[in-house]
Amino acid sequence: MREFPLTLNRFIIQSQASHQGATGEFSSLLTQIGLVGKLISEDLRRAGLINILGTTGDTNVQGETVKKLDALANDDFVKVFQHSGYVCALASEEMEKPISMPGNWPQGKYMLLFDPLDGSSNTDNNMPLGAIFSVLKYDRADRLPTEGDMIRRGTEQVAAGYLLYGSSTMLVYTVGEGVYGFTLEPGIGEYLLSHVQVRIPDKGKVYAANEGNYNKWSEGTRKYVDALKVSDKATGRPYSARYSGCLVADVHRLLLGGGIYLYPGEADKPEGKLRLLYEANPLAFVVEQAGGKASTGTARILEVEPKKLHQRVPLIIGSRLDVEQAEAYIQGRA
Ligand code: AFP
């Protein structure tokens, strides 16, 4: 008799059973995230053979060139959720303004914020890509959500996670009770439970940063990264440098093996590059749930008071002791 693997659906329903009053709405929302993952994963497997590489010729709200796959991934998220009845608003890196659901459709009680394709510079060279999502609850009955209702602290997230399009496709998420990972079994089109209660090592030996920006970093950041390169067996140095150009892939690596990812502020961009609401906050929720830390260098990411939907924030994320050491250097205490 085969040992029946735990599919995403079965796992969510089992978990939901332990939540008195939980409706199937949230479970179905996560299943829809998985569907987007299957759609994009399928396209990526054939990207070199079908005309989805290259750019659309447009620029997005961030002023960045839009890759065809960015637009495709964003479209998939919108189409899957717009008529799902699980959400009442969607916000995306690729859309200047949030979109609410058609008035004549059931309004779900969740708001979904997402980066539909993370690591766009990797699309045309077969390198890893991802998607990042953050879920907020909307419980007003008197009106539809506004953009302001989506600009909330990371501590208010009810769920968060990511899709990783790597050698395999994975869905990793947390609802605040630990971190679970599911790997897509393409042969049956199901996500199967593969990582249970993920714990990030307290200290790693890998760092991920774009050192091409070294001269733009603060003195404290430069001193910290310099210190990682010193040979000192007792403290496990030098660390190895691993930087994929895809935040999701780099964070996934350190979630499983330990280490630190840095996209710090720069002289001309003190707020850094990464977006708070749909990149830093969701990944901070996941990493903290696995026992790690996520900081701006001077403050906990999840407590940053957001002001704008596409607000950027410096991100130092990973193993607890590594992030604490980076903070000490950045704050001039080391
Ligand atoms: P793109 O999606 O524009 O490629 O940005 C990816 C990203 O947000 C994150 O996934 C990477 O870690 C980081 O930016 C790469 O940025 P640099 O190319 O400046 O190192």
PDB file of N, CA and C in Angstrom, residues 69-162:
ATOM      1  N   LEU A  69       7.767  38.151 -18.555  1.00  0.00           N
ATOM      2  CA  LEU A  69       7.374  37.227 -17.487  1.00  0.00           C
ATOM      3  C   LEU A  69       6.848  37.976 -16.270  1.00  0.00           C
ATOM      4  N   ASP A  70       7.319  39.203 -16.037  1.00  0.00           N
ATOM      5  CA  ASP A  70       6.753  40.025 -14.942  1.00  0.00           C
ATOM      6  C   ASP A  70       5.258  40.226 -15.195  1.00  0.00           C
ATOM      7  N   ALA A  71       4.979  40.655 -16.443  1.00  0.00           N
ATOM      8  CA  ALA A  71       3.585  40.955 -16.803  1.00  0.00           C
ATOM      9  C   ALA A  71       2.740  39.681 -16.763  1.00  0.00           C
ATOM     10  N   LEU A  72       3.316  38.587 -17.230  1.00  0.00           N
ATOM     11  CA  LEU A  72       2.588  37.308 -17.273  1.00  0.00           C
ATOM     12  C   LEU A  72       2.262  36.848 -15.847  1.00  0.00           C
ATOM     13  N   ALA A  73       3.280  36.945 -14.969  1.00  0.00           N
ATOM     14  CA  ALA A  73       3.078  36.498 -13.578  1.00  0.00           C
ATOM     15  C   ALA A  73       2.054  37.386 -12.882  1.00  0.00           C
ATOM     16  N   ASN A  74       2.144  38.689 -13.126  1.00  0.00           N
ATOM     17  CA  ASN A  74       1.172  39.590 -12.502  1.00  0.00           C
ATOM     18  C   ASN A  74      -0.237  39.282 -12.995  1.00  0.00           C
ATOM     19  N   ASP A  75      -0.328  39.040 -14.280  1.00  0.00           N
ATOM     20  CA  ASP A  75      -1.619  38.714 -14.890  1.00  0.00           C
ATOM     21  C   ASP A  75      -2.211  37.443 -14.281  1.00  0.00           C
ATOM     22  N   ASP A  76      -1.340  36.457 -14.071  1.00  0.00           N
ATOM     23  CA  ASP A  76      -1.814  35.190 -13.484  1.00  0.00           C
ATOM     24  C   ASP A  76      -2.369  35.424 -12.076  1.00  0.00           C
ATOM     25  N   PHE A  77      -1.629  36.201 -11.264  1.00  0.00           N
ATOM     26  CA  PHE A  77      -2.123  36.483  -9.901  1.00  0.00           C
ATOM     27  C   PHE A  77      -3.494  37.153  -9.971  1.00  0.00           C
ATOM     28  N   VAL A  78      -3.598  38.188 -10.825  1.00  0.00           N
ATOM     29  CA  VAL A  78      -4.855  38.950 -10.880  1.00  0.00           C
ATOM     30  C   VAL A  78      -5.992  38.051 -11.363  1.00  0.00           C
ATOM     31  N   LYS A  79      -5.741  37.296 -12.433  1.00  0.00           N
ATOM     32  CA  LYS A  79      -6.818  36.461 -13.010  1.00  0.00           C
ATOM     33  C   LYS A  79      -7.245  35.374 -12.009  1.00  0.00           C
ATOM     34  N   VAL A  80      -6.274  34.754 -11.328  1.00  0.00           N
ATOM     35  CA  VAL A  80      -6.620  33.666 -10.398  1.00  0.00           C
ATOM     36  C   VAL A  80      -7.420  34.222  -9.221  1.00  0.00           C
ATOM     37  N   PHE A  81      -7.078  35.430  -8.757  1.00  0.00           N
ATOM     38  CA  PHE A  81      -7.729  35.931  -7.542  1.00  0.00           C
ATOM     39  C   PHE A  81      -8.940  36.815  -7.816  1.00  0.00           C
ATOM     40  N   GLN A  82      -8.983  37.434  -9.004  1.00  0.00           N
ATOM     41  CA  GLN A  82     -10.038  38.428  -9.229  1.00  0.00           C
ATOM     42  C   GLN A  82     -11.426  37.799  -9.122  1.00  0.00           C
ATOM     43  N   HIS A  83     -11.551  36.557  -9.512  1.00  0.00           N
ATOM     44  CA  HIS A  83     -12.883  35.935  -9.459  1.00  0.00           C
ATOM     45  C   HIS A  83     -12.900  34.759  -8.509  1.00  0.00           C
ATOM     46  N   SER A  84     -12.024  34.840  -7.457  1.00  0.00           N
ATOM     47  CA  SER A  84     -11.942  33.678  -6.553  1.00  0.00           C
ATOM     48  C   SER A  84     -12.925  33.813  -5.392  1.00  0.00           C
ATOM     49  N   GLY A  85     -13.222  35.076  -5.034  1.00  0.00           N
ATOM     50  CA  GLY A  85     -14.096  35.271  -3.864  1.00  0.00           C
ATOM     51  C   GLY A  85     -13.342  35.161  -2.552  1.00  0.00           C
ATOM     52  N   TYR A  86     -11.977  35.022  -2.601  1.00  0.00           N
ATOM     53  CA  TYR A  86     -11.225  34.880  -1.339  1.00  0.00           C
ATOM     54  C   TYR A  86     -10.607  36.197  -0.882  1.00  0.00           C
ATOM     55  N   VAL A  87     -10.457  37.135  -1.858  1.00  0.00           N
ATOM     56  CA  VAL A  87      -9.807  38.397  -1.498  1.00  0.00           C
ATOM     57  C   VAL A  87     -10.718  39.571  -1.864  1.00  0.00           C
ATOM     58  N   CYS A  88     -10.440  40.712  -1.208  1.00  0.00           N
ATOM     59  CA  CYS A  88     -11.223  41.906  -1.532  1.00  0.00           C
ATOM     60  C   CYS A  88     -10.348  42.995  -2.142  1.00  0.00           C
ATOM     61  N   ALA A  89      -9.011  42.738  -2.151  1.00  0.00           N
ATOM     62  CA  ALA A  89      -8.121  43.732  -2.776  1.00  0.00           C
ATOM     63  C   ALA A  89      -6.793  43.064  -3.103  1.00  0.00           C
ATOM     64  N   LEU A  90      -6.163  43.527  -4.171  1.00  0.00           N
ATOM     65  CA  LEU A  90      -4.853  43.015  -4.606  1.00  0.00           C
ATOM     66  C   LEU A  90      -3.921  44.199  -4.798  1.00  0.00           C
ATOM     67  N   ALA A  91      -2.676  44.051  -4.329  1.00  0.00           N
ATOM     68  CA  ALA A  91      -1.654  45.080  -4.583  1.00  0.00           C
ATOM     69  C   ALA A  91      -0.388  44.364  -5.057  1.00  0.00           C
ATOM     70  N   SER A  92       0.255  44.951  -6.051  1.00  0.00           N
ATOM     71  CA  SER A  92       1.402  44.278  -6.669  1.00  0.00           C
ATOM     72  C   SER A  92       2.510  45.268  -6.987  1.00  0.00           C
ATOM     73  N   GLU A  93       3.726  44.762  -6.986  1.00  0.00           N
ATOM     74  CA  GLU A  93       4.870  45.585  -7.393  1.00  0.00           C
ATOM     75  C   GLU A  93       4.645  46.121  -8.798  1.00  0.00           C
ATOM     76  N   GLU A  94       3.903  45.369  -9.611  1.00  0.00           N
ATOM     77  CA  GLU A  94       3.731  45.741 -11.026  1.00  0.00           C
ATOM     78  C   GLU A  94       2.540  46.663 -11.268  1.00  0.00           C
ATOM     79  N   MET A  95       1.804  46.997 -10.190  1.00  0.00           N
ATOM     80  CA  MET A  95       0.614  47.835 -10.406  1.00  0.00           C
ATOM     81  C   MET A  95       0.699  49.066  -9.509  1.00  0.00           C
ATOM     82  N   GLU A  96       0.582  50.249 -10.084  1.00  0.00           N
ATOM     83  CA  GLU A  96       0.756  51.476  -9.284  1.00  0.00           C
ATOM     84  C   GLU A  96      -0.262  51.528  -8.141  1.00  0.00           C
ATOM     85  N   LYS A  97      -1.500  51.179  -8.487  1.00  0.00           N
ATOM     86  CA  LYS A  97      -2.563  51.234  -7.478  1.00  0.00           C
ATOM     87  C   LYS A  97      -3.106  49.831  -7.195  1.00  0.00           C
ATOM     88  N   PRO A  98      -3.652  49.613  -6.009  1.00  0.00           N
ATOM     89  CA  PRO A  98      -4.275  48.309  -5.744  1.00  0.00           C
ATOM     90  C   PRO A  98      -5.535  48.167  -6.594  1.00  0.00           C
ATOM     91  N   ILE A  99      -5.996  46.928  -6.749  1.00  0.00           N
ATOM     92  CA  ILE A  99      -7.280  46.736  -7.435  1.00  0.00           C
ATOM     93  C   ILE A  99      -8.243  46.038  -6.487  1.00  0.00           C
ATOM     94  N   SER A 100      -9.475  46.520  -6.455  1.00  0.00           N
ATOM     95  CA  SER A 100     -10.477  45.825  -5.622  1.00  0.00           C
ATOM     96  C   SER A 100     -11.243  44.871  -6.542  1.00  0.00           C
ATOM     97  N   MET A 101     -12.024  44.028  -5.932  1.00  0.00           N
ATOM     98  CA  MET A 101     -12.680  42.986  -6.731  1.00  0.00           C
ATOM     99  C   MET A 101     -13.956  43.556  -7.364  1.00  0.00           C
ATOM    100  N   PRO A 102     -14.362  42.982  -8.464  1.00  0.00           N
ATOM    101  CA  PRO A 102     -15.591  43.464  -9.127  1.00  0.00           C
ATOM    102  C   PRO A 102     -16.762  43.465  -8.142  1.00  0.00           C
ATOM    103  N   GLY A 103     -17.500  44.558  -8.112  1.00  0.00           N
ATOM    104  CA  GLY A 103     -18.586  44.730  -7.134  1.00  0.00           C
ATOM    105  C   GLY A 103     -19.579  43.574  -7.138  1.00  0.00           C
ATOM    106  N   ASN A 104     -19.794  42.977  -8.321  1.00  0.00           N
ATOM    107  CA  ASN A 104     -20.840  41.920  -8.386  1.00  0.00           C
ATOM    108  C   ASN A 104     -20.284  40.546  -8.003  1.00  0.00           C
ATOM    109  N   TRP A 105     -19.055  40.536  -7.453  1.00  0.00           N
ATOM    110  CA  TRP A 105     -18.470  39.252  -7.044  1.00  0.00           C
ATOM    111  C   TRP A 105     -18.367  39.197  -5.530  1.00  0.00           C
ATOM    112  N   PRO A 106     -18.361  37.966  -4.956  1.00  0.00           N
ATOM    113  CA  PRO A 106     -18.235  37.887  -3.490  1.00  0.00           C
ATOM    114  C   PRO A 106     -16.908  38.485  -3.044  1.00  0.00           C
ATOM    115  N   GLN A 107     -16.929  39.300  -1.982  1.00  0.00           N
ATOM    116  CA  GLN A 107     -15.718  39.952  -1.493  1.00  0.00           C
ATOM    117  C   GLN A 107     -15.142  39.094  -0.375  1.00  0.00           C
ATOM    118  N   GLY A 108     -13.945  38.541  -0.607  1.00  0.00           N
ATOM    119  CA  GLY A 108     -13.303  37.753   0.456  1.00  0.00           C
ATOM    120  C   GLY A 108     -12.838  38.669   1.580  1.00  0.00           C
ATOM    121  N   LYS A 109     -12.373  38.061   2.682  1.00  0.00           N
ATOM    122  CA  LYS A 109     -11.982  38.904   3.826  1.00  0.00           C
ATOM    123  C   LYS A 109     -10.473  39.113   3.893  1.00  0.00           C
ATOM    124  N   TYR A 110      -9.782  38.795   2.809  1.00  0.00           N
ATOM    125  CA  TYR A 110      -8.324  38.974   2.815  1.00  0.00           C
ATOM    126  C   TYR A 110      -7.878  39.956   1.745  1.00  0.00           C
ATOM    127  N   MET A 111      -6.745  40.608   2.044  1.00  0.00           N
ATOM    128  CA  MET A 111      -6.089  41.478   1.054  1.00  0.00           C
ATOM    129  C   MET A 111      -4.744  40.850   0.753  1.00  0.00           C
ATOM    130  N   LEU A 112      -4.421  40.747  -0.524  1.00  0.00           N
ATOM    131  CA  LEU A 112      -3.188  40.064  -0.951  1.00  0.00           C
ATOM    132  C   LEU A 112      -2.245  41.076  -1.590  1.00  0.00           C
ATOM    133  N   LEU A 113      -1.009  41.116  -1.065  1.00  0.00           N
ATOM    134  CA  LEU A 113       0.031  41.986  -1.642  1.00  0.00           C
ATOM    135  C   LEU A 113       1.140  41.069  -2.143  1.00  0.00           C
ATOM    136  N   PHE A 114       1.647  41.350  -3.316  1.00  0.00           N
ATOM    137  CA  PHE A 114       2.620  40.384  -3.858  1.00  0.00           C
ATOM    138  C   PHE A 114       3.614  41.022  -4.819  1.00  0.00           C
ATOM    139  N   ASP A 115       4.783  40.392  -4.886  1.00  0.00           N
ATOM    140  CA  ASP A 115       5.744  40.635  -5.955  1.00  0.00           C
ATOM    141  C   ASP A 115       5.582  39.427  -6.871  1.00  0.00           C
ATOM    142  N   PRO A 116       4.967  39.593  -8.025  1.00  0.00           N
ATOM    143  CA  PRO A 116       4.603  38.427  -8.831  1.00  0.00           C
ATOM    144  C   PRO A 116       5.789  37.675  -9.433  1.00  0.00           C
ATOM    145  N   LEU A 117       6.875  38.389  -9.665  1.00  0.00           N
ATOM    146  CA  LEU A 117       8.075  37.707 -10.162  1.00  0.00           C
ATOM    147  C   LEU A 117       9.303  38.407  -9.594  1.00  0.00           C
ATOM    148  N   ASP A 118       9.946  37.716  -8.649  1.00  0.00           N
ATOM    149  CA  ASP A 118      11.125  38.297  -7.991  1.00  0.00           C
ATOM    150  C   ASP A 118      12.382  37.744  -8.665  1.00  0.00           C
ATOM    151  N   GLY A 119      13.283  38.666  -9.012  1.00  0.00           N
ATOM    152  CA  GLY A 119      14.524  38.214  -9.652  1.00  0.00           C
ATOM    153  C   GLY A 119      14.442  38.343 -11.165  1.00  0.00           C
ATOM    154  N   SER A 120      13.684  39.352 -11.600  1.00  0.00           N
ATOM    155  CA  SER A 120      13.405  39.493 -13.049  1.00  0.00           C
ATOM    156  C   SER A 120      14.668  39.510 -13.907  1.00  0.00           C
ATOM    157  N   SER A 121      15.783  39.980 -13.311  1.00  0.00           N
ATOM    158  CA  SER A 121      17.009  40.028 -14.141  1.00  0.00           C
ATOM    159  C   SER A 121      17.445  38.600 -14.501  1.00  0.00           C
ATOM    160  N   ASN A 122      16.840  37.596 -13.869  1.00  0.00           N
ATOM    161  CA  ASN A 122      17.230  36.201 -14.136  1.00  0.00           C
ATOM    162  C   ASN A 122      16.377  35.530 -15.201  1.00  0.00           C
ATOM    163  N   THR A 123      15.342  36.236 -15.688  1.00  0.00           N
ATOM    164  CA  THR A 123      14.358  35.518 -16.526  1.00  0.00           C
ATOM    165  C   THR A 123      14.993  34.955 -17.795  1.00  0.00           C
ATOM    166  N   ASP A 124      15.926  35.684 -18.406  1.00  0.00           N
ATOM    167  CA  ASP A 124      16.387  35.251 -19.741  1.00  0.00           C
ATOM    168  C   ASP A 124      17.612  34.347 -19.668  1.00  0.00           C
ATOM    169  N   ASN A 125      18.078  34.026 -18.450  1.00  0.00           N
ATOM    170  CA  ASN A 125      19.292  33.188 -18.390  1.00  0.00           C
ATOM    171  C   ASN A 125      19.109  31.974 -17.485  1.00  0.00           C
ATOM    172  N   ASN A 126      17.837  31.556 -17.350  1.00  0.00           N
ATOM    173  CA  ASN A 126      17.560  30.274 -16.693  1.00  0.00           C
ATOM    174  C   ASN A 126      18.049  30.211 -15.246  1.00  0.00           C
ATOM    175  N   MET A 127      18.125  31.358 -14.605  1.00  0.00           N
ATOM    176  CA  MET A 127      18.515  31.381 -13.187  1.00  0.00           C
ATOM    177  C   MET A 127      17.245  31.387 -12.319  1.00  0.00           C
ATOM    178  N   PRO A 128      17.381  31.180 -10.989  1.00  0.00           N
ATOM    179  CA  PRO A 128      16.173  31.053 -10.160  1.00  0.00           C
ATOM    180  C   PRO A 128      15.333  32.322 -10.116  1.00  0.00           C
ATOM    181  N   LEU A 129      14.039  32.113  -9.927  1.00  0.00           N
ATOM    182  CA  LEU A 129      13.070  33.211  -9.808  1.00  0.00           C
ATOM    183  C   LEU A 129      12.119  32.868  -8.665  1.00  0.00           C
ATOM    184  N   GLY A 130      11.332  33.847  -8.263  1.00  0.00           N
ATOM    185  CA  GLY A 130      10.378  33.560  -7.189  1.00  0.00           C
ATOM    186  C   GLY A 130       9.187  34.491  -7.254  1.00  0.00           C
ATOM    187  N   ALA A 131       8.316  34.340  -6.303  1.00  0.00           N
ATOM    188  CA  ALA A 131       7.193  35.270  -6.084  1.00  0.00           C
ATOM    189  C   ALA A 131       7.031  35.368  -4.574  1.00  0.00           C
ATOM    190  N   ILE A 132       6.643  36.537  -4.094  1.00  0.00           N
ATOM    191  CA  ILE A 132       6.516  36.740  -2.646  1.00  0.00           C
ATOM    192  C   ILE A 132       5.110  37.260  -2.355  1.00  0.00           C
ATOM    193  N   PHE A 133       4.479  36.734  -1.280  1.00  0.00           N
ATOM    194  CA  PHE A 133       3.111  37.195  -0.996  1.00  0.00           C
ATOM    195  C   PHE A 133       2.909  37.467   0.485  1.00  0.00           C
ATOM    196  N   SER A 134       2.036  38.420   0.735  1.00  0.00           N
ATOM    197  CA  SER A 134       1.698  38.828   2.099  1.00  0.00           C
ATOM    198  C   SER A 134       0.174  38.909   2.204  1.00  0.00           C
ATOM    199  N   VAL A 135      -0.387  38.368   3.283  1.00  0.00           N
ATOM    200  CA  VAL A 135      -1.848  38.338   3.440  1.00  0.00           C
ATOM    201  C   VAL A 135      -2.257  39.151   4.671  1.00  0.00           C
ATOM    202  N   LEU A 136      -3.161  40.096   4.436  1.00  0.00           N
ATOM    203  CA  LEU A 136      -3.730  40.898   5.533  1.00  0.00           C
ATOM    204  C   LEU A 136      -5.219  40.604   5.611  1.00  0.00           C
ATOM    205  N   LYS A 137      -5.776  40.779   6.797  1.00  0.00           N
ATOM    206  CA  LYS A 137      -7.207  40.538   6.945  1.00  0.00           C
ATOM    207  C   LYS A 137      -7.955  41.869   6.830  1.00  0.00           C
ATOM    208  N   TYR A 138      -9.127  41.842   6.193  1.00  0.00           N
ATOM    209  CA  TYR A 138      -9.953  43.045   6.087  1.00  0.00           C
ATOM    210  C   TYR A 138     -11.318  42.718   6.673  1.00  0.00           C
ATOM    211  N   ASP A 139     -11.656  43.365   7.813  1.00  0.00           N
ATOM    212  CA  ASP A 139     -12.909  42.921   8.434  1.00  0.00           C
ATOM    213  C   ASP A 139     -13.970  44.014   8.527  1.00  0.00           C
ATOM    214  N   ARG A 140     -13.877  45.026   7.663  1.00  0.00           N
ATOM    215  CA  ARG A 140     -14.945  46.022   7.659  1.00  0.00           C
ATOM    216  C   ARG A 140     -16.044  45.571   6.709  1.00  0.00           C
ATOM    217  N   ALA A 141     -17.272  45.791   7.106  1.00  0.00           N
ATOM    218  CA  ALA A 141     -18.387  45.385   6.233  1.00  0.00           C
ATOM    219  C   ALA A 141     -19.035  46.620   5.593  1.00  0.00           C
ATOM    220  N   ASP A 142     -18.627  47.820   6.106  1.00  0.00           N
ATOM    221  CA  ASP A 142     -19.346  49.023   5.652  1.00  0.00           C
ATOM    222  C   ASP A 142     -18.791  49.603   4.359  1.00  0.00           C
ATOM    223  N   ARG A 143     -17.577  49.193   3.993  1.00  0.00           N
ATOM    224  CA  ARG A 143     -17.019  49.737   2.751  1.00  0.00           C
ATOM    225  C   ARG A 143     -15.930  48.807   2.217  1.00  0.00           C
ATOM    226  N   LEU A 144     -15.631  48.993   0.900  1.00  0.00           N
ATOM    227  CA  LEU A 144     -14.545  48.216   0.285  1.00  0.00           C
ATOM    228  C   LEU A 144     -13.204  48.763   0.786  1.00  0.00           C
ATOM    229  N   PRO A 145     -12.143  47.967   0.760  1.00  0.00           N
ATOM    230  CA  PRO A 145     -10.842  48.442   1.231  1.00  0.00           C
ATOM    231  C   PRO A 145     -10.265  49.513   0.315  1.00  0.00           C
ATOM    232  N   THR A 146      -9.517  50.403   0.940  1.00  0.00           N
ATOM    233  CA  THR A 146      -8.817  51.431   0.158  1.00  0.00           C
ATOM    234  C   THR A 146      -7.316  51.112   0.175  1.00  0.00           C
ATOM    235  N   GLU A 147      -6.558  51.886  -0.580  1.00  0.00           N
ATOM    236  CA  GLU A 147      -5.095  51.676  -0.585  1.00  0.00           C
ATOM    237  C   GLU A 147      -4.561  51.799   0.835  1.00  0.00           C
ATOM    238  N   GLY A 148      -5.082  52.748   1.577  1.00  0.00           N
ATOM    239  CA  GLY A 148      -4.606  52.972   2.954  1.00  0.00           C
ATOM    240  C   GLY A 148      -4.805  51.759   3.834  1.00  0.00           C
ATOM    241  N   ASP A 149      -5.869  50.978   3.564  1.00  0.00           N
ATOM    242  CA  ASP A 149      -6.117  49.780   4.389  1.00  0.00           C
ATOM    243  C   ASP A 149      -5.045  48.717   4.156  1.00  0.00           C
ATOM    244  N   MET A 150      -4.316  48.834   3.049  1.00  0.00           N
ATOM    245  CA  MET A 150      -3.292  47.814   2.724  1.00  0.00           C
ATOM    246  C   MET A 150      -1.916  48.223   3.228  1.00  0.00           C
ATOM    247  N   ILE A 151      -1.803  49.478   3.702  1.00  0.00           N
ATOM    248  CA  ILE A 151      -0.493  49.965   4.144  1.00  0.00           C
ATOM    249  C   ILE A 151      -0.392  49.739   5.644  1.00  0.00           C
ATOM    250  N   ARG A 152      -0.031  48.510   6.012  1.00  0.00           N
ATOM    251  CA  ARG A 152      -0.096  48.077   7.400  1.00  0.00           C
ATOM    252  C   ARG A 152       1.275  47.516   7.813  1.00  0.00           C
ATOM    253  N   ARG A 153       1.552  47.558   9.120  1.00  0.00           N
ATOM    254  CA  ARG A 153       2.805  47.016   9.666  1.00  0.00           C
ATOM    255  C   ARG A 153       2.899  45.520   9.400  1.00  0.00           C
ATOM    256  N   GLY A 154       4.144  45.044   9.318  1.00  0.00           N
ATOM    257  CA  GLY A 154       4.331  43.615   9.058  1.00  0.00           C
ATOM    258  C   GLY A 154       3.776  42.728  10.149  1.00  0.00           C
ATOM    259  N   THR A 155       3.690  43.273  11.365  1.00  0.00           N
ATOM    260  CA  THR A 155       3.160  42.472  12.488  1.00  0.00           C
ATOM    261  C   THR A 155       1.673  42.170  12.281  1.00  0.00           C
ATOM    262  N   GLU A 156       1.021  42.866  11.342  1.00  0.00           N
ATOM    263  CA  GLU A 156      -0.411  42.626  11.136  1.00  0.00           C
ATOM    264  C   GLU A 156      -0.678  41.545  10.088  1.00  0.00           C
ATOM    265  N   GLN A 157       0.362  41.011   9.477  1.00  0.00           N
ATOM    266  CA  GLN A 157       0.147  39.956   8.481  1.00  0.00           C
ATOM    267  C   GLN A 157      -0.464  38.719   9.129  1.00  0.00           C
ATOM    268  N   VAL A 158      -1.411  38.102   8.454  1.00  0.00           N
ATOM    269  CA  VAL A 158      -1.976  36.829   8.965  1.00  0.00           C
ATOM    270  C   VAL A 158      -1.307  35.635   8.288  1.00  0.00           C
ATOM    271  N   ALA A 159      -0.649  35.876   7.185  1.00  0.00           N
ATOM    272  CA  ALA A 159       0.097  34.809   6.504  1.00  0.00           C
ATOM    273  C   ALA A 159       1.088  35.465   5.545  1.00  0.00           C
ATOM    274  N   ALA A 160       2.114  34.699   5.191  1.00  0.00           N
ATOM    275  CA  ALA A 160       3.106  35.218   4.228  1.00  0.00           C
ATOM    276  C   ALA A 160       3.908  34.034   3.713  1.00  0.00           C
ATOM    277  N   GLY A 161       4.533  34.240   2.572  1.00  0.00           N
ATOM    278  CA  GLY A 161       5.369  33.168   2.051  1.00  0.00           C
ATOM    279  C   GLY A 161       5.895  33.489   0.674  1.00  0.00           C
ATOM    280  N   TYR A 162       6.388  32.453   0.032  1.00  0.00           N
ATOM    281  CA  TYR A 162       6.957  32.666  -1.298  1.00  0.00           C
ATOM    282  C   TYR A 162       6.826  31.412  -2.160  1.00  0.00           C
TER     283      TYR A 162
END
